[in-house]
């Protein structure tokens, strides 16, 4: 009995040790997987909340979460109750930022819009009120009200916004209040802002309300140019705004010229000669019409009579020719910048067609080249994406590549579990290629040097006796050719033809690029080679299972235990587990546990 008890306890200990070894192996595999892939989540189920931890309802029978909190406000309308937060509370809880980033803060761009509107009020209406008789004692209070509202916007811009603008000094972004204020006080912007708010309005008490005293308000032009830069940075089609702005320049020059013409006519006397304005009809529209004909030099104007009229007309002609030529040149630059990509595409296509015609390339090939140019341009808006990103720093190129390609590459089974930084380095090596309908992406028997990721479109894998049967159709997000990147010893030949079904946009990763990356990531290289071997085995498994009768197995299957031996073991167990048969029985259990 002592011997049987000892053997029983030793068998139990061995079984327990085997279970512990198995658990330790599983734990080690999980830790390895977590180290190679930080995104991998545990297979364990998430803990379930205990019923005892559930909140106990209050004595009133209503759960606290169902009651409206003290911060929520409700208003009843008809038969419904709506939850809202009063706008006054929002204003009270809002805190004005202590520092403002002038490059990215949209609130600052909105404020610049109001400053520019105030500046335009002064620039456009000061000449009108000075030249035309539109400012009268009856409406003087309306003009002054808007004038001083614009002055208030100017003042708030100086005191609230400009003193909070961040700036860069020695490569650091300065956000200290005192430093930002001192930087603004030392800038040229502060001097111009103070100059444009000169209180010349006090002269109103002596000479009357003369709009020319407000002319310094037009010196706040820096805010206008800053607003243009900020707005163009956030617009998707900035060239439209540039065209509108250039047109506004032309309209403003005509506006000022019409004001000067009415002033000259009033100085000479309305209707005194055939050259001056005769005082009939709408004065501003008639003078603006005269300014358009003069600046654009259309002709058909009455000849000036007096010396003053002749000098005024000569200066007007010279100014008109200069201003109009500048406007035409600026408009040409704006339109040219907007169509620069289209012009580059046309020049490339024309040069290629000229080259093909020189070497007498067949028309079928020429038509395919033209189709490639047209589809690539219309689908991508450019011919080569790498040319667009070559000027960016490496970190910014990586950020763009992650946003564009990471979701596709992360789904590739071959790269799951690899170092994330290796994936990032690989994203920068991806190259976009467009294939036309019925183009061969790869052919059977070729040496595989690339992996393909389908970005858009479809490809068909062909096979069968004639090599034309469609085995499978791969869609966007699918990957093929990945095993060829790591295969060696002749195992990297293509096993089927792959043809583009329609237009297909593919990402290509070349083998040499991957090898250059894997030099710096040896652990990922080992993992990739293991996965490649498993994928090759799984691909070849159906062929191995169909082997002939002469095929020999490296490890033959284990023979079943004879029935007589099983009966003897069972009888030994019923007899108490004595003798060598009992030890064999426990040994057999150990082998079964190890196999499991």
Coordinates of C-alpha atoms in Angstrom, one line a residue:
X1 CA 0.0 0.0 0.0
X2 CA 2.8 2.4 0.8
X3 CA 4.3 1.8 -2.7
X4 CA 1.0 2.3 -4.5
X5 CA 0.3 5.5 -2.5
X6 CA 3.8 6.8 -3.4
X7 CA 3.3 6.0 -7.1
X8 CA -0.1 7.7 -7.0
X9 CA 1.2 10.8 -5.4
X10 CA 4.2 11.0 -7.8
X11 CA 1.8 10.6 -10.8
X12 CA -0.4 13.4 -9.4
X13 CA 2.6 15.6 -9.0
X14 CA 3.8 14.9 -12.5
X15 CA 0.4 15.7 -13.9
X16 CA 0.3 18.9 -12.0
X17 CA 3.8 19.9 -13.1
X18 CA 2.9 19.2 -16.7
X19 CA -0.2 21.5 -16.3
X20 CA 2.0 24.2 -14.8
X21 CA 4.5 23.9 -17.6
X22 CA 1.7 24.2 -20.2
X23 CA 0.3 27.3 -18.4
X24 CA 3.7 28.9 -18.3
X25 CA 4.2 28.2 -22.0
X26 CA 0.9 29.8 -22.9
X27 CA 1.7 32.8 -20.7
X28 CA 5.2 33.2 -22.4
X29 CA 3.6 33.1 -25.8
X30 CA 1.1 35.8 -24.8
X31 CA 3.9 38.0 -23.4
X32 CA 5.9 37.5 -26.6
X33 CA 2.9 38.4 -28.7
X34 CA 2.4 41.6 -26.6
X35 CA 6.0 42.6 -27.0
X36 CA 6.0 42.2 -30.7
X37 CA 2.6 43.8 -31.2
X38 CA 1.6 46.5 -28.6
X39 CA -1.9 46.7 -30.1
X40 CA -2.6 43.1 -29.4
X41 CA -5.3 42.7 -26.8
X42 CA -5.6 39.9 -24.3
X43 CA -7.7 36.9 -25.0
X44 CA -9.1 36.9 -21.5
X45 CA -12.7 38.1 -21.2
X46 CA -13.2 41.5 -19.6
X47 CA -14.3 41.3 -16.0
X48 CA -18.0 41.3 -15.4
X49 CA -19.3 43.6 -12.8
X50 CA -20.4 42.0 -9.7
X51 CA -24.1 42.1 -8.9
X52 CA -23.2 43.4 -5.4
X53 CA -21.6 46.4 -7.0
X54 CA -24.8 47.6 -8.6
X55 CA -26.1 50.9 -7.1
X56 CA -28.9 50.5 -4.6
X57 CA -31.9 52.6 -5.5
X58 CA -32.8 55.3 -3.0
X59 CA -35.7 54.9 -0.7
X60 CA -37.9 56.9 -3.1
X61 CA -37.7 54.1 -5.6
X62 CA -36.0 56.2 -8.3
X63 CA -32.4 55.7 -9.4
X64 CA -30.3 58.8 -9.0
X65 CA -29.2 58.6 -12.6
X66 CA -32.8 59.0 -13.8
X67 CA -33.2 62.3 -11.9
X68 CA -32.3 65.5 -13.7
X69 CA -29.1 66.9 -12.3
X70 CA -28.9 70.2 -10.7
X71 CA -26.9 71.7 -13.6
X72 CA -29.5 70.7 -16.2
X73 CA -32.3 73.0 -17.1
X74 CA -35.6 72.1 -18.7
X75 CA -38.2 74.1 -20.6
X76 CA -41.7 72.9 -21.3
X77 CA -43.2 73.5 -24.8
X78 CA -46.7 72.1 -25.6
X79 CA -46.5 68.5 -24.3
X80 CA -42.7 68.0 -24.5
X81 CA -39.9 68.8 -22.2
X82 CA -36.6 70.0 -23.7
X83 CA -33.3 70.1 -22.0
X84 CA -31.1 73.1 -22.6
X85 CA -28.4 75.2 -21.0
X86 CA -29.0 78.9 -20.9
X87 CA -26.7 81.0 -23.1
X88 CA -26.0 83.3 -20.1
X89 CA -24.3 80.4 -18.2
X90 CA -22.2 79.7 -21.3
X91 CA -21.0 83.2 -21.4
X92 CA -20.2 83.2 -17.6
X93 CA -18.3 79.9 -17.9
X94 CA -16.3 81.0 -21.0
X95 CA -12.8 82.0 -20.3
X96 CA -10.9 84.1 -22.9
X97 CA -7.6 82.4 -23.8
X98 CA -4.5 83.9 -22.2
X99 CA -2.6 83.4 -25.5
X100 CA -3.7 83.0 -29.1
X101 CA -2.0 81.1 -31.9
X102 CA -2.3 83.4 -34.9
X103 CA -1.6 80.6 -37.4
X104 CA -4.3 78.0 -36.3
X105 CA -6.8 79.8 -34.1
X106 CA -10.1 80.2 -36.1
X107 CA -11.5 82.6 -33.5
X108 CA -8.6 85.0 -34.3
X109 CA -9.4 84.7 -38.1
X110 CA -13.0 85.5 -37.3
X111 CA -11.9 88.6 -35.3
X112 CA -9.7 89.7 -38.2
X113 CA -12.7 89.5 -40.4
X114 CA -14.5 92.2 -38.3
X115 CA -11.4 94.3 -38.2
X116 CA -11.1 94.2 -42.0
X117 CA -14.8 95.1 -42.3
X118 CA -14.2 98.2 -40.2
X119 CA -11.1 99.0 -42.2
X120 CA -13.1 98.7 -45.5
X121 CA -15.8 101.0 -44.1
X122 CA -13.2 103.7 -43.7
X123 CA -11.4 103.1 -47.0
X124 CA -14.5 103.0 -49.1
X125 CA -16.8 105.6 -47.5
X126 CA -14.3 108.3 -46.4
X127 CA -13.7 109.3 -50.1
X128 CA -17.5 109.2 -50.8
X129 CA -18.4 111.3 -47.8
X130 CA -15.7 113.8 -48.7
X131 CA -16.5 114.2 -52.4
X132 CA -20.2 113.5 -52.8
X133 CA -22.9 115.4 -50.9
X134 CA -24.2 112.3 -49.1
X135 CA -23.3 113.4 -45.5
X136 CA -25.9 115.9 -44.4
X137 CA -26.8 117.4 -41.0
X138 CA -29.9 115.2 -41.0
X139 CA -28.0 111.9 -41.2
X140 CA -24.7 112.9 -39.5
X141 CA -25.5 110.9 -36.3
X142 CA -25.8 107.6 -38.3
X143 CA -22.4 108.2 -39.9
X144 CA -20.8 109.0 -36.6
X145 CA -22.3 106.0 -34.9
X146 CA -20.8 103.6 -37.4
X147 CA -17.5 105.5 -37.3
X148 CA -17.1 105.1 -33.6
X149 CA -18.2 101.5 -33.7
X150 CA -15.3 100.9 -36.1
X151 CA -13.0 102.8 -33.7
X152 CA -14.1 100.5 -30.9
X153 CA -13.1 97.5 -33.0
X154 CA -9.7 99.0 -33.6
X155 CA -9.2 99.7 -29.9
X156 CA -10.3 96.1 -28.9
X157 CA -7.9 94.7 -31.4
X158 CA -5.0 96.6 -29.8
X159 CA -5.9 96.0 -26.1
X160 CA -7.3 92.4 -26.2
X161 CA -6.1 90.5 -29.2
X162 CA -2.7 91.8 -30.4
X163 CA -1.2 91.7 -26.9
X164 CA -2.1 87.9 -26.6
X165 CA -0.6 86.7 -29.9
X166 CA 2.1 84.0 -29.5
X167 CA 5.4 84.4 -31.3
X168 CA 8.5 82.4 -32.0
X169 CA 11.8 83.3 -30.4
X170 CA 14.9 81.2 -30.8
X171 CA 12.8 78.2 -31.9
X172 CA 10.5 78.4 -28.9
X173 CA 6.8 79.4 -28.9
X174 CA 6.5 82.2 -26.4
X175 CA 3.2 82.2 -24.4
X176 CA 4.1 84.4 -21.5
X177 CA 1.7 87.4 -21.1
X178 CA 4.4 90.0 -20.4
X179 CA 6.7 88.8 -23.2
X180 CA 3.8 88.8 -25.7
X181 CA 2.8 92.3 -24.7
X182 CA 6.4 93.6 -25.0
X183 CA 6.8 91.9 -28.4
X184 CA 3.7 93.7 -29.7
X185 CA 4.8 97.1 -28.2
X186 CA 8.1 96.8 -30.0
X187 CA 6.7 95.9 -33.4
X188 CA 5.9 98.1 -36.4
X189 CA 2.3 96.9 -36.1
X190 CA 1.8 98.7 -32.8
X191 CA 3.1 102.0 -34.2
X192 CA 0.7 101.8 -37.2
X193 CA -2.2 100.8 -34.9
X194 CA -1.6 103.8 -32.7
X195 CA -1.2 106.1 -35.7
X196 CA -4.5 105.0 -37.2
X197 CA -6.3 106.0 -34.0
X198 CA -5.0 109.6 -33.8
X199 CA -7.9 111.6 -32.2
X200 CA -8.2 114.1 -35.0
X201 CA -12.0 114.0 -34.3
X202 CA -11.6 116.8 -31.8
X203 CA -11.1 119.2 -34.7
X204 CA -14.8 118.6 -35.5
X205 CA -15.6 121.2 -32.8
X206 CA -13.6 123.8 -34.7
X207 CA -14.0 123.0 -38.5
X208 CA -17.0 120.8 -38.5
X209 CA -17.4 117.1 -39.3
X210 CA -14.9 116.6 -42.1
X211 CA -14.5 113.0 -43.2
X212 CA -10.9 113.7 -44.2
X213 CA -9.9 113.9 -40.5
X214 CA -10.6 110.2 -40.4
X215 CA -8.1 109.4 -43.1
X216 CA -5.5 107.9 -40.6
X217 CA -8.1 105.1 -40.0
X218 CA -7.1 103.7 -43.4
X219 CA -3.5 103.0 -42.2
X220 CA -4.6 99.7 -40.6
X221 CA -3.7 97.8 -43.7
X222 CA -1.5 95.2 -41.9
X223 CA -4.7 93.6 -40.5
X224 CA -6.0 93.3 -44.1
X225 CA -2.9 91.5 -45.4
X226 CA -2.8 89.3 -42.3
X227 CA -6.4 88.3 -42.8
X228 CA -5.7 87.4 -46.5
X229 CA -2.8 85.1 -45.4
X230 CA -4.8 83.4 -42.7
X231 CA -7.9 82.9 -44.9
X232 CA -5.9 81.5 -47.8
X233 CA -4.4 79.0 -45.4
X234 CA -7.7 77.5 -44.4
X235 CA -9.5 77.6 -47.8
X236 CA -9.5 74.6 -50.0
X237 CA -9.7 76.7 -53.2
X238 CA -7.8 79.8 -52.2
X239 CA -7.5 80.9 -55.9
X240 CA -11.2 81.8 -55.9
X241 CA -10.6 84.3 -53.1
X242 CA -7.5 85.7 -54.8
X243 CA -9.6 86.4 -58.0
X244 CA -12.3 88.1 -55.9
X245 CA -9.6 90.2 -54.1
X246 CA -7.9 91.3 -57.3
X247 CA -11.3 92.3 -58.7
X248 CA -12.0 94.3 -55.6
X249 CA -8.6 96.1 -56.1
X250 CA -9.8 97.1 -59.6
X251 CA -13.2 98.2 -58.3
X252 CA -11.7 100.3 -55.5
X253 CA -9.3 102.1 -57.9
X254 CA -12.4 103.0 -60.1
X255 CA -14.2 104.0 -56.9
X256 CA -11.5 106.5 -55.9
X257 CA -11.3 107.8 -59.4
X258 CA -15.0 108.5 -59.5
X259 CA -14.8 110.4 -56.2
X260 CA -11.9 112.5 -57.6
X261 CA -13.8 113.2 -60.8
X262 CA -16.9 114.5 -58.8
X263 CA -14.6 116.7 -56.7
X264 CA -12.9 118.1 -59.8
X265 CA -16.4 118.8 -61.3
X266 CA -17.5 120.5 -58.2
X267 CA -14.3 122.6 -58.1
X268 CA -14.8 123.7 -61.7
X269 CA -18.5 124.0 -61.3
X270 CA -21.1 121.4 -62.1
X271 CA -22.1 121.7 -65.8
X272 CA -19.8 124.7 -66.3
X273 CA -18.0 122.9 -69.3
X274 CA -18.7 119.8 -71.4
X275 CA -15.9 117.9 -69.6
X276 CA -17.3 118.1 -66.0
X277 CA -20.2 116.3 -64.5
X278 CA -23.5 118.1 -65.4
X279 CA -25.3 117.3 -62.2
X280 CA -28.0 115.1 -63.8
X281 CA -29.0 111.6 -62.7
X282 CA -27.4 109.6 -60.0
X283 CA -24.1 111.4 -59.3
X284 CA -22.1 108.3 -58.1
X285 CA -23.2 106.0 -61.0
X286 CA -22.5 108.7 -63.6
X287 CA -19.0 109.5 -62.2
X288 CA -18.2 105.8 -61.8
X289 CA -19.1 105.3 -65.5
X290 CA -16.7 108.1 -66.5
X291 CA -14.0 106.5 -64.3
X292 CA -14.4 103.2 -66.0
X293 CA -14.0 104.7 -69.5
X294 CA -11.0 106.7 -68.4
X295 CA -9.0 104.0 -66.6
X296 CA -9.7 101.3 -69.2
X297 CA -9.0 104.0 -71.9
X298 CA -12.1 103.1 -73.9
X299 CA -12.3 106.6 -75.4
X300 CA -15.3 108.7 -76.5
X301 CA -14.8 111.2 -73.6
X302 CA -15.2 115.0 -74.1
X303 CA -12.0 116.9 -74.4
X304 CA -10.9 118.9 -71.4
X305 CA -11.2 122.7 -71.8
X306 CA -9.2 124.4 -69.0
X307 CA -5.7 123.9 -67.8
X308 CA -6.9 122.2 -64.6
X309 CA -9.0 119.8 -66.6
X310 CA -6.1 118.9 -69.0
X311 CA -3.7 118.2 -66.1
X312 CA -6.3 116.2 -64.3
X313 CA -7.1 114.1 -67.4
X314 CA -3.4 113.5 -68.1
X315 CA -2.7 112.3 -64.6
X316 CA -5.8 110.2 -64.8
X317 CA -4.7 108.5 -68.0
X318 CA -1.2 107.7 -66.7
X319 CA -2.6 106.3 -63.5
X320 CA -5.2 104.3 -65.3
X321 CA -2.7 102.7 -67.7
X322 CA -0.4 101.8 -64.8
X323 CA -3.2 100.5 -62.4
X324 CA -4.9 98.6 -65.2
X325 CA -1.7 96.9 -66.3
X326 CA -0.9 95.9 -62.7
X327 CA -4.3 94.4 -62.2
X328 CA -4.1 92.4 -65.5
X329 CA -0.7 91.1 -64.5
X330 CA -1.9 90.1 -61.0
X331 CA -5.0 88.4 -62.4
X332 CA -2.8 86.5 -64.8
X333 CA -0.6 85.3 -61.9
X334 CA -3.6 84.2 -59.9
X335 CA -5.1 82.2 -62.8
X336 CA -1.7 80.8 -63.7
X337 CA -1.2 79.6 -60.1
X338 CA -4.7 78.0 -60.0
X339 CA -4.0 76.1 -63.2
X340 CA -0.3 75.2 -62.7
X341 CA -1.1 71.6 -62.2
X342 CA -3.2 71.3 -65.3
X343 CA -0.5 73.1 -67.3
X344 CA 2.2 70.6 -66.0
X345 CA -0.1 67.7 -66.9
X346 CA -0.6 69.0 -70.5
X347 CA 3.1 69.7 -71.0
X348 CA 4.0 66.2 -69.9
X349 CA 1.4 64.6 -72.1
X350 CA 2.4 66.7 -75.1
X351 CA 6.1 65.8 -74.6
X352 CA 5.2 62.1 -74.4
X353 CA 3.0 62.1 -77.5
X354 CA 5.8 64.0 -79.4
X355 CA 8.3 61.3 -78.3
X356 CA 6.0 58.4 -79.4
X357 CA 5.3 60.0 -82.7
X358 CA 9.1 60.5 -83.3
X359 CA 9.8 56.8 -82.7
X360 CA 6.6 55.7 -84.6
X361 CA 5.1 53.9 -81.6
X362 CA 1.9 51.9 -82.6
X363 CA -1.3 53.7 -82.2
X364 CA -2.7 51.1 -79.8
X365 CA 0.2 51.8 -77.4
X366 CA -0.2 55.5 -77.8
X367 CA -3.9 55.3 -77.0
X368 CA -3.1 53.3 -73.8
X369 CA -0.5 55.9 -72.7
X370 CA -3.0 58.7 -73.3
X371 CA -5.6 56.8 -71.3
X372 CA -3.2 56.3 -68.4
X373 CA -2.4 60.1 -68.4
X374 CA -6.0 61.1 -68.4
X375 CA -7.2 58.6 -65.7
X376 CA -4.2 59.3 -63.4
X377 CA -4.8 63.0 -63.6
X378 CA -8.5 62.9 -63.0
X379 CA -8.3 60.3 -60.2
X380 CA -5.4 61.7 -58.3
X381 CA -5.1 65.3 -59.5
X382 CA -1.4 64.8 -60.0
X383 CA 0.9 62.4 -62.0
X384 CA 3.3 61.5 -59.1
X385 CA 2.4 61.8 -55.5
X386 CA 6.0 61.6 -54.3
X387 CA 6.8 64.9 -56.0
X388 CA 4.2 66.6 -53.9
X389 CA 5.6 65.4 -50.6
X390 CA 9.4 65.5 -51.4
X391 CA 9.7 69.0 -49.9
X392 CA 8.1 68.1 -46.6
X393 CA 10.2 67.0 -43.6
X394 CA 10.4 63.3 -42.9
X395 CA 8.1 63.4 -39.9
X396 CA 5.3 65.2 -41.8
X397 CA 5.6 62.7 -44.7
X398 CA 5.2 59.9 -42.1
X399 CA 2.1 61.5 -40.6
X400 CA 0.5 61.8 -44.0
X401 CA 1.5 58.3 -45.0
X402 CA -0.1 57.0 -41.7
X403 CA -3.4 58.8 -42.3
X404 CA -3.5 57.6 -46.0
X405 CA -2.1 54.0 -45.9
X406 CA -2.0 52.7 -42.3
X407 CA -5.5 51.3 -42.2
X408 CA -4.8 49.2 -45.3
X409 CA -1.3 47.9 -44.4
X410 CA -2.3 47.1 -40.8
X411 CA -4.8 44.5 -42.2
X412 CA -2.1 42.5 -44.0
X413 CA -1.8 39.2 -42.1
X414 CA 1.9 39.0 -42.8
X415 CA 2.7 42.3 -40.9
X416 CA 0.4 41.7 -37.9
X417 CA 2.5 41.5 -34.8
X418 CA 5.5 43.3 -36.2
X419 CA 7.1 46.3 -34.7
X420 CA 4.9 49.4 -35.2
X421 CA 7.9 51.6 -36.1
X422 CA 8.8 49.1 -38.8
X423 CA 5.3 49.5 -40.3
X424 CA 5.7 53.2 -40.2
X425 CA 9.0 53.0 -42.1
X426 CA 7.4 50.7 -44.6
X427 CA 4.5 53.2 -45.2
X428 CA 7.0 55.8 -46.5
X429 CA 8.3 53.3 -49.1
X430 CA 4.9 52.5 -50.6
X431 CA 4.5 53.6 -54.3
X432 CA 1.2 54.3 -56.0
X433 CA 0.8 52.8 -59.5
X434 CA -2.3 52.9 -61.8
X435 CA -3.0 49.9 -64.0
X436 CA -5.3 50.1 -67.1
X437 CA -8.0 47.5 -67.8
X438 CA -6.5 44.1 -68.8
X439 CA -3.0 45.2 -67.8
X440 CA -1.0 42.3 -66.3
X441 CA 0.1 43.2 -62.8
X442 CA 2.3 40.1 -62.6
X443 CA 2.7 36.9 -64.7
X444 CA 3.1 33.3 -63.8
X445 CA 6.7 32.2 -63.4
X446 CA 8.1 35.7 -62.9
X447 CA 10.4 36.4 -60.0
X448 CA 8.4 38.2 -57.3
X449 CA 10.1 41.3 -56.2
X450 CA 7.0 43.3 -55.0
X451 CA 4.0 43.1 -52.8
X452 CA 0.7 44.7 -54.0
X453 CA -2.0 46.4 -52.0
X454 CA -5.2 47.3 -53.8
X455 CA -6.1 50.9 -53.0
X456 CA -9.0 51.2 -55.5
X457 CA -10.4 49.0 -58.3
X458 CA -10.3 45.2 -58.7
X459 CA -7.8 42.6 -60.0
X460 CA -8.5 39.1 -61.2
X461 CA -6.3 36.0 -60.5
X462 CA -6.2 33.8 -63.6
X463 CA -5.5 30.1 -63.8
X464 CA -6.7 26.8 -65.1
X465 CA -5.4 24.7 -68.1
X466 CA -5.6 27.6 -70.5
X467 CA -4.5 30.2 -67.9
X468 CA -7.6 32.3 -68.6
X469 CA -10.1 31.1 -66.0
X470 CA -10.9 33.6 -63.2
X471 CA -9.9 31.9 -60.0
X472 CA -10.7 34.8 -57.6
X473 CA -11.4 38.6 -57.9
X474 CA -9.6 40.8 -55.3
X475 CA -11.2 44.1 -54.3
X476 CA -10.0 47.2 -52.6
X477 CA -8.0 46.5 -49.4
X478 CA -6.9 43.0 -50.6
X479 CA -3.2 42.1 -50.7
X480 CA -1.3 39.7 -52.9
X481 CA 2.4 38.8 -53.5
X482 CA 3.3 39.3 -49.9
X483 CA 5.0 35.9 -49.6
X484 CA 7.4 36.7 -52.4
X485 CA 9.0 39.4 -50.3
X486 CA 10.4 36.9 -47.8
X487 CA 10.6 33.7 -49.9
X488 CA 14.0 32.3 -50.7
X489 CA 15.5 29.4 -52.6
X490 CA 13.3 29.7 -55.7
X491 CA 10.1 30.0 -53.8
X492 CA 9.5 33.5 -54.9
X493 CA 8.1 32.8 -58.4
X494 CA 4.6 33.9 -59.2
X495 CA 2.2 31.0 -59.3
X496 CA -0.6 32.7 -61.3
X497 CA -1.4 35.6 -63.6
X498 CA -3.0 38.7 -62.1
X499 CA -4.8 41.1 -64.4
X500 CA -6.4 44.5 -63.7
X501 CA -10.2 44.3 -64.0
X502 CA -11.0 47.9 -65.0
X503 CA -8.8 50.7 -63.7
X504 CA -6.9 49.7 -60.6
X505 CA -4.8 51.9 -58.3
X506 CA -2.3 49.7 -56.4
X507 CA 0.3 50.4 -53.7
X508 CA 3.6 48.6 -54.4
X509 CA 6.3 47.7 -51.8
X510 CA 9.5 46.4 -53.3
X511 CA 11.6 43.6 -51.8
X512 CA 14.8 45.7 -51.6
X513 CA 13.0 48.4 -49.6
X514 CA 11.7 45.8 -47.1
X515 CA 15.1 44.3 -46.7
X516 CA 16.6 47.7 -46.0
X517 CA 14.0 48.2 -43.3
X518 CA 14.3 44.8 -41.7
X519 CA 18.0 45.3 -41.1
X520 CA 17.1 47.6 -38.2
X521 CA 14.3 45.3 -36.8
X522 CA 15.8 41.7 -36.4
X523 CA 12.9 40.5 -34.2
X524 CA 10.3 41.5 -36.8
X525 CA 12.5 39.8 -39.4
X526 CA 12.4 36.5 -37.5
X527 CA 8.6 36.8 -37.0
X528 CA 8.0 37.6 -40.7
X529 CA 10.1 34.6 -41.8
X530 CA 8.1 32.3 -39.5
X531 CA 4.8 33.6 -40.8
X532 CA 6.0 33.3 -44.4
X533 CA 6.9 29.6 -43.8
X534 CA 3.5 28.9 -42.2
X535 CA 1.7 30.6 -45.1
X536 CA 3.8 28.6 -47.6
X537 CA 2.9 25.4 -45.8
X538 CA -0.8 26.2 -45.7
X539 CA -0.7 27.0 -49.4
X540 CA 1.0 23.7 -50.2
X541 CA -1.0 21.5 -47.8
X542 CA -3.8 20.4 -50.3
X543 CA -1.1 19.2 -52.7
X544 CA 0.7 17.2 -49.9
X545 CA -2.6 15.6 -48.8
X546 CA -3.1 14.2 -52.3
X547 CA 0.2 12.4 -52.3
X548 CA 0.5 8.9 -53.8
X549 CA 0.9 5.6 -52.0
X550 CA 4.6 5.8 -52.3
X551 CA 4.8 9.0 -50.2
X552 CA 6.6 8.4 -46.9
X553 CA 5.8 10.3 -43.8
X554 CA 8.6 11.8 -41.7
X555 CA 6.8 11.1 -38.4
X556 CA 4.4 8.1 -38.8
X557 CA 1.1 8.3 -36.9
X558 CA 1.0 6.7 -33.5
X559 CA -0.6 3.2 -33.4
X560 CA -3.7 2.7 -31.3
X561 CA -3.5 0.9 -27.9
X562 CA -4.6 -2.8 -28.2
X563 CA -7.9 -3.6 -26.7
X564 CA -6.5 -6.4 -24.5
X565 CA -4.0 -4.0 -23.1
X566 CA -6.7 -1.5 -22.3
X567 CA -8.8 -4.2 -20.5
X568 CA -5.7 -5.2 -18.4
X569 CA -5.2 -1.6 -17.5
X570 CA -8.8 -1.2 -16.5
X571 CA -8.7 -4.3 -14.4
X572 CA -5.6 -3.1 -12.7
X573 CA -7.3 0.2 -11.9
X574 CA -10.2 -1.7 -10.3
X575 CA -7.8 -3.8 -8.3
X576 CA -6.3 -0.8 -6.6
X577 CA -3.5 0.2 -9.0
X578 CA -0.8 -2.3 -7.9
X579 CA 2.1 -3.6 -9.9
X580 CA 3.8 -2.5 -13.2
X581 CA 0.5 -2.3 -15.1
X582 CA -0.6 0.5 -12.8
X583 CA 2.6 2.4 -13.5
X584 CA 2.1 1.9 -17.2
X585 CA -1.5 3.2 -16.9
X586 CA -0.3 6.4 -15.3
X587 CA 2.5 6.7 -17.8
X588 CA -0.1 6.5 -20.6
X589 CA -2.1 9.3 -19.0
X590 CA 1.1 11.4 -18.9
X591 CA 1.7 10.8 -22.6
X592 CA -1.9 11.8 -23.5
X593 CA -1.6 15.0 -21.4
X594 CA 1.6 15.8 -23.2
X595 CA 0.0 15.2 -26.6
X596 CA -2.9 17.5 -25.6

